[in-house]
Coordinates of C-alpha atoms and ligand atoms in Angstrom, one line a residue:
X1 CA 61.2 8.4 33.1
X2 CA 59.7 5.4 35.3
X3 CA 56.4 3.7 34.6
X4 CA 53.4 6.0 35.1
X5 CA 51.9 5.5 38.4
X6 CA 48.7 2.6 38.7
X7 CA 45.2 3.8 39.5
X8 CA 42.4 2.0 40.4
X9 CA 38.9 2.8 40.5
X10 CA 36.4 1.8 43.7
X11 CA 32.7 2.2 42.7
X12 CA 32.8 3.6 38.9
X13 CA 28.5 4.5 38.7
X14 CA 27.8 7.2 40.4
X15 CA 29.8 10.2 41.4
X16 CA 32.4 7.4 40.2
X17 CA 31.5 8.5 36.4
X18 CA 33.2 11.8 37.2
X19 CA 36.2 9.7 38.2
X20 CA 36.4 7.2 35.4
X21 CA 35.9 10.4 33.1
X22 CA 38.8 11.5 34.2
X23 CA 40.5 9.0 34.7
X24 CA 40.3 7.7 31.0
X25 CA 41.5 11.7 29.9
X26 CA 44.7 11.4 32.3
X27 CA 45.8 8.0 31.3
X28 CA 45.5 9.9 27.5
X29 CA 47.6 12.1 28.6
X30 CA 50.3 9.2 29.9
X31 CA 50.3 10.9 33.4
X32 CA 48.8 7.1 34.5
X33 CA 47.6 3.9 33.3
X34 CA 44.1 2.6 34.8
X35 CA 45.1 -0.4 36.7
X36 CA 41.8 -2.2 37.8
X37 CA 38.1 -0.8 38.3
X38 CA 36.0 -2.2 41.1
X39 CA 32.4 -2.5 41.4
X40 CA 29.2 -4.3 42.6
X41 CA 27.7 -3.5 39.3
X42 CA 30.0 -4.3 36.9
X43 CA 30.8 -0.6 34.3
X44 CA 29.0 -0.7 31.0
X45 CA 30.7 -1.8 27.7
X46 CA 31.6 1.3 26.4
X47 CA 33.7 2.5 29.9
X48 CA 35.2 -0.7 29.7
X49 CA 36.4 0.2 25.6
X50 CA 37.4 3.6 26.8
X51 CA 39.8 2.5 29.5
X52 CA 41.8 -0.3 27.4
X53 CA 42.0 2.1 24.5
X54 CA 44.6 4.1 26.8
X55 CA 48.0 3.4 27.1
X56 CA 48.2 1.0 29.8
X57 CA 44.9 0.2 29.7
X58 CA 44.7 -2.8 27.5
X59 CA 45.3 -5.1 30.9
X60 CA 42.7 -3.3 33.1
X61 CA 41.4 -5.8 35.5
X62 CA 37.6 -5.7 36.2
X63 CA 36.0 -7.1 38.9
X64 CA 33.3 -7.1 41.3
X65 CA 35.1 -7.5 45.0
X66 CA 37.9 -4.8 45.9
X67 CA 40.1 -7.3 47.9
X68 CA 40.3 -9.6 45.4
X69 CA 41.3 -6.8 42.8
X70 CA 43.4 -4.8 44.9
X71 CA 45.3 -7.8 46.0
X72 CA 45.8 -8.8 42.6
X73 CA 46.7 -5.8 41.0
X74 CA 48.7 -3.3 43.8
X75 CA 47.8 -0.7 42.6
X76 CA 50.1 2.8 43.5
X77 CA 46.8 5.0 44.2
X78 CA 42.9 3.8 44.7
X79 CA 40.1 6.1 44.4
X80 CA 37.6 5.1 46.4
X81 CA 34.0 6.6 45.5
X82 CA 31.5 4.5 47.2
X83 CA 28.3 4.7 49.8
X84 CA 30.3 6.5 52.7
X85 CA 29.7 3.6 54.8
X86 CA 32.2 1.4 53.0
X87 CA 34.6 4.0 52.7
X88 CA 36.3 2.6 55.7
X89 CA 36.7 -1.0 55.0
X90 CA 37.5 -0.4 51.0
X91 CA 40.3 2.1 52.4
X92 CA 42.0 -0.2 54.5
X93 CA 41.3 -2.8 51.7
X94 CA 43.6 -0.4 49.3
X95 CA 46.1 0.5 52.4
X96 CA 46.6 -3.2 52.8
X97 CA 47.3 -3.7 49.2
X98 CA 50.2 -0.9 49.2
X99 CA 47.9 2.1 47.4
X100 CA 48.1 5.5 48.3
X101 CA 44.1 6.6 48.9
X102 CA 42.1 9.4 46.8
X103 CA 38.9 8.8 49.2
X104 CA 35.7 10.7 48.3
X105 CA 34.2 13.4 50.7
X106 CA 32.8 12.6 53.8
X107 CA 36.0 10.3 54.7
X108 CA 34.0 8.0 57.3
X109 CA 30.8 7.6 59.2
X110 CA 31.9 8.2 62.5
X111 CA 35.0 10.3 63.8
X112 CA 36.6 7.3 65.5
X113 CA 36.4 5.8 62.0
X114 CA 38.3 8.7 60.8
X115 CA 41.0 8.1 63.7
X116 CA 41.2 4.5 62.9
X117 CA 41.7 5.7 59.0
X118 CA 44.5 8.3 60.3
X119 CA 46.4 5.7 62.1
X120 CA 46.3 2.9 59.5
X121 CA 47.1 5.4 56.7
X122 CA 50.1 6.9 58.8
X123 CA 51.4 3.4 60.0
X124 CA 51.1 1.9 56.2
X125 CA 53.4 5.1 55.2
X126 CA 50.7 6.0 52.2
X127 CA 49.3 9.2 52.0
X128 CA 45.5 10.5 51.5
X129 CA 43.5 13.1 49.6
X130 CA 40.2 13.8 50.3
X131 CA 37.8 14.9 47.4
X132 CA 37.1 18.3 48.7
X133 CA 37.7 19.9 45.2
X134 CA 36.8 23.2 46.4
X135 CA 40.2 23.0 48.7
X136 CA 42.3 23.3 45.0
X137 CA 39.9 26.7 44.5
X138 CA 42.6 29.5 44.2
X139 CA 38.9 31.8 45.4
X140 CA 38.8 29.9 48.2
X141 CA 42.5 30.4 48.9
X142 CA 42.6 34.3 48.2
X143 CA 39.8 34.7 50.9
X144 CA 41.5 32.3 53.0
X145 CA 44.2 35.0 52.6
X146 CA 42.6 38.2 52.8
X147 CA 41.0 36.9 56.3
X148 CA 44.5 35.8 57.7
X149 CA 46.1 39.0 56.7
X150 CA 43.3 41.1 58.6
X151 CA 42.6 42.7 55.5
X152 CA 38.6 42.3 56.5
X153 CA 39.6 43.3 60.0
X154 CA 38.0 41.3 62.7
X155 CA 36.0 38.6 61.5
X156 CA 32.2 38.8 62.8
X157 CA 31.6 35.1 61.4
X158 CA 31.5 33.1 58.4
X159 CA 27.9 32.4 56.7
X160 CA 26.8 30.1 54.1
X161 CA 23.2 29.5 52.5
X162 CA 22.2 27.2 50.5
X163 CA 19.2 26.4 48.4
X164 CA 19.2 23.3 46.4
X165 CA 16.5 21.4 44.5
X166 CA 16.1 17.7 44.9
X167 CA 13.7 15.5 43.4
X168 CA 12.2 12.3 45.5
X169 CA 14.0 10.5 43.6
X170 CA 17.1 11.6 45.0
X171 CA 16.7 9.9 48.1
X172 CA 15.3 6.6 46.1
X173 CA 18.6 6.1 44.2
X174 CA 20.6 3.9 46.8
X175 CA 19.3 2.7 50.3
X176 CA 22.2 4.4 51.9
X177 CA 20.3 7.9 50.9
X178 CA 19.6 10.1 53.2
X179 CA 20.1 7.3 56.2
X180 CA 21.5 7.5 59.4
X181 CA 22.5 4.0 59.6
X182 CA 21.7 1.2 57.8
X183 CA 20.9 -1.6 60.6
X184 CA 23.9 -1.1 63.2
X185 CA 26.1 0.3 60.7
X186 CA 26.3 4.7 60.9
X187 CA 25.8 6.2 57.4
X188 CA 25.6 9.9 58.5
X189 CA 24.2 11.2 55.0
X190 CA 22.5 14.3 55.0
X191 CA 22.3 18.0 53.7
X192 CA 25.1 19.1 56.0
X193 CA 27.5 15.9 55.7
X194 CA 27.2 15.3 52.1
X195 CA 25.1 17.1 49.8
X196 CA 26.9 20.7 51.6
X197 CA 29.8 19.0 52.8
X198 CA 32.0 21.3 50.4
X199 CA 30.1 24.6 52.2
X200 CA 31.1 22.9 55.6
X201 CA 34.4 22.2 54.9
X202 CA 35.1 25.7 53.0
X203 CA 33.9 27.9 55.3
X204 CA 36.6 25.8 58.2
X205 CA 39.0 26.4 55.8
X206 CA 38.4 29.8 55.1
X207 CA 39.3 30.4 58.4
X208 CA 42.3 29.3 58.6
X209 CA 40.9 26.3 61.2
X210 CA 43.5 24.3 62.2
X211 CA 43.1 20.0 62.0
X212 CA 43.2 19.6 65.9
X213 CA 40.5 22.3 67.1
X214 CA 38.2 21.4 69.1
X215 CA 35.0 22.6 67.8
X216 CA 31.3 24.0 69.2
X217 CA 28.6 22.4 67.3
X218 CA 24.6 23.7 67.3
X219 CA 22.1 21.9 65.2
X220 CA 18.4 22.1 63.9
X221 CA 18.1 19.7 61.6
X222 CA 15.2 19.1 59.8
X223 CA 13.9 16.4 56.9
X224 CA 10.6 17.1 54.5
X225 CA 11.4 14.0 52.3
X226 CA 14.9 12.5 53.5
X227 CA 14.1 9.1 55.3
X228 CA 16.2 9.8 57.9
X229 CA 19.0 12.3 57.5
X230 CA 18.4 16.5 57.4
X231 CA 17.8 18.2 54.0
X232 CA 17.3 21.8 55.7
X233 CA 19.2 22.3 58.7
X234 CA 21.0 25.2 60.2
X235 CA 24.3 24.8 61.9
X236 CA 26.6 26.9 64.0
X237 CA 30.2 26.2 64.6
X238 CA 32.1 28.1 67.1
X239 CA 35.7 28.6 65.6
X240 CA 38.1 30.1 68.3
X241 CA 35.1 32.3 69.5
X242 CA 33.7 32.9 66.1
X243 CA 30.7 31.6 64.4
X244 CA 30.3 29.6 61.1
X245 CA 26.7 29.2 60.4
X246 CA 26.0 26.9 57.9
X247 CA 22.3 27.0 56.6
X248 CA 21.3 24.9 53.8
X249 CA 18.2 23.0 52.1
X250 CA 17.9 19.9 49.1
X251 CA 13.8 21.1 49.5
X252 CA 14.1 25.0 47.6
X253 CA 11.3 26.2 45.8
X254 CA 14.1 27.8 42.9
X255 CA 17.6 26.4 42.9
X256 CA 20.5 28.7 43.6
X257 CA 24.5 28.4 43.7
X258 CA 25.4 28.1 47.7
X259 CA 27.1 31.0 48.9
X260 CA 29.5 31.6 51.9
X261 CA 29.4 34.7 53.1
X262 CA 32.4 36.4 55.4
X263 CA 31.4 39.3 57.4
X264 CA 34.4 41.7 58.5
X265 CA 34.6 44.3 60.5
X266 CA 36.0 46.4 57.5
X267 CA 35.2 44.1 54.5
X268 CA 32.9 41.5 53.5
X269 CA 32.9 38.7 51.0
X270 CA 31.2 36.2 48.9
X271 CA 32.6 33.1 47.6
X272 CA 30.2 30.8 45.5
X273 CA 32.2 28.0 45.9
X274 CA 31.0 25.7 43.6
X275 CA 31.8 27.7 40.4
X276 CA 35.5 29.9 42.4
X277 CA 33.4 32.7 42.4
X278 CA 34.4 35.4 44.9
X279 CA 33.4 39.1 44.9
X280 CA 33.7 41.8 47.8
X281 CA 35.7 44.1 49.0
X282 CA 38.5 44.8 52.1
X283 CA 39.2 47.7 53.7
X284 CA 41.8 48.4 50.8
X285 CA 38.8 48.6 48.0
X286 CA 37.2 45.8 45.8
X287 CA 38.3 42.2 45.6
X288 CA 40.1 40.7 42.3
X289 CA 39.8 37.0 42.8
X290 CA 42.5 34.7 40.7
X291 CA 40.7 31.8 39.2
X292 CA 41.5 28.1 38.2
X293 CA 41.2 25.3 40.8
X294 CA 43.9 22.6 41.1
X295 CA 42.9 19.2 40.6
X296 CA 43.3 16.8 43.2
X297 CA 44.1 13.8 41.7
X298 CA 46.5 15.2 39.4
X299 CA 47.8 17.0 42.6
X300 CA 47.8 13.6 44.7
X301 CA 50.3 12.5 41.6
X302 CA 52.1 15.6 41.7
X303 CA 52.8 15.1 45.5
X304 CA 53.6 11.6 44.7
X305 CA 56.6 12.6 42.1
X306 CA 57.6 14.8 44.3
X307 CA 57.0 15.4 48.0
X308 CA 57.8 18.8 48.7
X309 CA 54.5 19.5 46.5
X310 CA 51.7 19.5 49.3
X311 CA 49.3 17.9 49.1
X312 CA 45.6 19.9 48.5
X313 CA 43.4 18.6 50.7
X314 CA 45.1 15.8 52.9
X315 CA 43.2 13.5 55.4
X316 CA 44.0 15.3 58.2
X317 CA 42.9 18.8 56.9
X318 CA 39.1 17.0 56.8
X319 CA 39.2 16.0 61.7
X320 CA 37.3 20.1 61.4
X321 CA 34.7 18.8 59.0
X322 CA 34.3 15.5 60.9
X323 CA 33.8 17.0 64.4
X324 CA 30.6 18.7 62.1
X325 CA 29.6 15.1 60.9
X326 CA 30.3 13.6 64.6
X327 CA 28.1 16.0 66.2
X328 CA 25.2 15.6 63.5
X329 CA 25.8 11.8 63.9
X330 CA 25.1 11.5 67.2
X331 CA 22.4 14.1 67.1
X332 CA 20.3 11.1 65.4
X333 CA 17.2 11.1 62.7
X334 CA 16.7 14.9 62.0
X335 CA 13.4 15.9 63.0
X336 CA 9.9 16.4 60.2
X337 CA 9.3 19.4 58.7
X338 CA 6.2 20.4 60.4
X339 CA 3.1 19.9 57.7
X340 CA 2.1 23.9 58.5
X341 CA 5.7 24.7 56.6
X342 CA 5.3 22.2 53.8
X343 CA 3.9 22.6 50.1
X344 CA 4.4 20.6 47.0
X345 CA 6.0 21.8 43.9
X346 CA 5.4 19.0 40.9
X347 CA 5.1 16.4 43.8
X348 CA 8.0 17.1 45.6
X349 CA 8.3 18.7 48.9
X350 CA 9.0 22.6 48.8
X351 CA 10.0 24.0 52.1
X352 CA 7.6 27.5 52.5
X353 CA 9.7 30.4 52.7
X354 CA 13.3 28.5 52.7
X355 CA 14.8 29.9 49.7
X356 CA 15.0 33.5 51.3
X357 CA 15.4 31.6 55.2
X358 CA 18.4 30.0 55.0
X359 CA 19.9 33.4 53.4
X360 CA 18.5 35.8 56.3
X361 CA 20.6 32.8 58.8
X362 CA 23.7 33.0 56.8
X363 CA 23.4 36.8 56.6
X364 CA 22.4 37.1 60.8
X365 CA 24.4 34.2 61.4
X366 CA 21.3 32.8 63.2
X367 CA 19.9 29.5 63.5
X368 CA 16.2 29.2 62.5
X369 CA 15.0 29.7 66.1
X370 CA 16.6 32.5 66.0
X371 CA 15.4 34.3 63.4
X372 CA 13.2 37.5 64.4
X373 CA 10.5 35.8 62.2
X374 CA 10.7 32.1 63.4
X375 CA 9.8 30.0 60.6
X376 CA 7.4 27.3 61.5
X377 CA 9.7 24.7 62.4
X378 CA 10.6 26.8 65.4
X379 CA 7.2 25.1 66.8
X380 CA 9.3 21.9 68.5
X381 CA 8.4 18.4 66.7
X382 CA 8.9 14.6 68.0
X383 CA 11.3 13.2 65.8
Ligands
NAD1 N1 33.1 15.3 45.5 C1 31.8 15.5 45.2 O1 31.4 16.6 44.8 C2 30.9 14.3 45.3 C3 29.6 14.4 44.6 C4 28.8 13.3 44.7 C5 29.1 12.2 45.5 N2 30.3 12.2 46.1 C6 30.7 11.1 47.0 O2 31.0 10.0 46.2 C7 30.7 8.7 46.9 C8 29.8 7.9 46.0 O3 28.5 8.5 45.9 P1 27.4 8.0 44.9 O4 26.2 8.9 45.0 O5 28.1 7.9 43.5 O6 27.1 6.6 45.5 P2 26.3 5.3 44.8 O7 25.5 4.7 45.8 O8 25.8 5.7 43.5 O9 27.6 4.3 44.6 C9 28.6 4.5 43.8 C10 29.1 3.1 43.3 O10 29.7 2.4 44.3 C11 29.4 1.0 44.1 N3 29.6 0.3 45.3 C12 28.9 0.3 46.5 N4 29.5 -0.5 47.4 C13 30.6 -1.1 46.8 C14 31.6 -1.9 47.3 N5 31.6 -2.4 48.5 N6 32.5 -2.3 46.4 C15 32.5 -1.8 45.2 N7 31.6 -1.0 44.7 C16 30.7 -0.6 45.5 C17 27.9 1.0 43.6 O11 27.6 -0.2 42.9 C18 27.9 2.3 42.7 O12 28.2 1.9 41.4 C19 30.1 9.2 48.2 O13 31.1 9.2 49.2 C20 29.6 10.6 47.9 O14 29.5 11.4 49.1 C21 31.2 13.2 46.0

């Protein structure tokens, strides 16, 4: 048996912690060896002991600027987990160093940076996965299955509501949060792109959408305490005539899983995916969903040994998703909550009424304005 494949680690704070976490339990196992982490703020004393107490890990290189590492230390796969804004330049940073990429969800900022990313990762001859974990969801693939095999009959649309809670704070951890752009540069965080990415992303997959459609994008996009981005919105993609309506808030008064909703003609479904739960029933009798969800890092390595393994959630699976994040990018700032729909809950913003609105869109597959009882939003406000 050959050496085990390097990894390095791009932004280890954070959602990085779930990486390094992993990381460090994988290199235990001897599947890898941690080759280099990378940050601005450099990982805390007892990270640091974890990593070289693995095999390979005793020559981890630290450092502060990714070229520099990367350059140094070639590694054979780079996780990138970073403010989406430098996703783009640390990817071709790792491309240019010879590393396959394991990028974190949303892949770019803009959809032309997502071409640019295609092309570079096609011409270097690496390969991508993108952290959509609920893609390795064998839920998410059963549904995906039932739908394609007309077991629901025709599909009326694809819902999904979902009511988060989110503290202030939330939007004061980083000064990408919640920002459109930072100066001239596009940041594109929001409810839709990134908190409910996973919802957006599911639900396209769900349907079987293939990576070169050309999708219909509706917006109302709304923001009670993001500075710039949406943290209630309602969005409806038309997919080959049928419509994905995404409706989803970071302001609930009671915190909830998401769920996405599939409405057949002779079945229906509900997948929460953030925990592969999926109940329902086709026109054959109740659903029996398999669980487990495949992980995909260790399926990035899998694919790695051997090719004919596919990979999970590859780059080009993601062009759906970014169409979404394209259309909410150039639809600019999302617009204020009106102060006639807003209360406080413990100081933070609560969205009146949201909790059971964004269900009644996913369920109607309606956009607020459309909802027989338009919430107050509905009254038009400057941005
Ligand atoms: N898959 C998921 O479920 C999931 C969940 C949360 C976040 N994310 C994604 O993970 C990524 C990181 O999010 P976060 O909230 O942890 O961000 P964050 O702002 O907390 O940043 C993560 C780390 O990156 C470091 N960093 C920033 N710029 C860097 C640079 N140029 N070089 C090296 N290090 C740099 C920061 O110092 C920080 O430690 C985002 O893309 C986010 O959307 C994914």
């Amino acid at each position: 048996m050959g050496a085990p494949p390097r990894v390095a680690l791009v932004g280890v704070h954070g959602f990085g912690r779930v990486h390094l976490d992993r990381l460090v339990r994988i290199a235990g196992e001897g599947r890898i060896a941690i080759a280099a982490l990378v940050d601005e703020r450099p990982p805390d004393a007892a990270s640091i002991d974890a990593v070289r107490a693995t095999a390979g890990g005793a020559g981890v290189v630290i450092g502060q600027d990714a070229a520099t590492v990367l350059t140094a230390t070639r590694p054979d796969v780079t996780i990138v987990s970073t403010p989406i804004h430098t996703h783009l330049p640390l990817a071709e940073q790792a491309l240019a160093a010879g590393s396959h990429l394991f990028l974190e969800k949303p892949p770019t900022a803009t959809l032309a940076g997502f071409d640019t990313l295609a092309a570079q990762v096609e011409l270097a001859g690496r390969v991508c996965q993108v952290g959509f974990q609920a893609f390795g969801s064998a839920a998410l693939d059963h549904a995906a299955g039932l739908i394609a095999r007309g077991e629901l009959g025709r599909i009326r649309g694809v819902g999904v509501h979902g009511a988060w809670v989110r503290e202030v704070s939330y939007f004061e951890r980083a000064p990408w949060a919640g920002r459109m752009r930072l100066g001239d540069t596009p940041v594109t965080d929001g409810a839709l792109t990134n908190a409910y990415a996973h919802a957006v992303a599911a639900a396209l997959r769900v349907l079987g959408t293939p990576d070169d459609v050309e999708l219909g994008v509706e917006l109302e996009r709304y923001r009670a305490m993001s500075p710039e981005g949406d943290d209630t919105a309602a969005a409806r993609i038309t997919v080959a005539g049928v419509p994905v309506v995404i409706a989803v808030t970071l302001c609930a008064r009671t915190a909830r899983d998401p769920v996405l909703v599939v409405h057949g003609e002779h079945g229906r479904l509900e997948l929460g995916y953030t925990a592969d739960r999926l109940t329902g029933h086709t026109s054959a009798g109740a659903v029996a969903a398999p669980a487990g969800r495949t992980d995909l890092l260790e399926n990035l390595l899998d694919h790695l040994a051997d090719p004919s393994i596919p990979l999970v959630s590859p780059l080009s699976a993601s062009r759906p998703f970014m169409q979404v994040l394209e259309a909410v990018r150039i639809d600019g700032p999302a617009r204020p909550v009106p102060a006639s729909a807003l209360t406080t809950d413990g100081g933070r913003p609560v969205v009146e009424g949201v909790d059971e609105i964004v269900r009644e869109c996913a369920e109607r597959l309606a956009l607020f304005s459309e909802l027989p009882a338009p919430w107050p939003a509905d009254q038009e406000v400057p941005r």
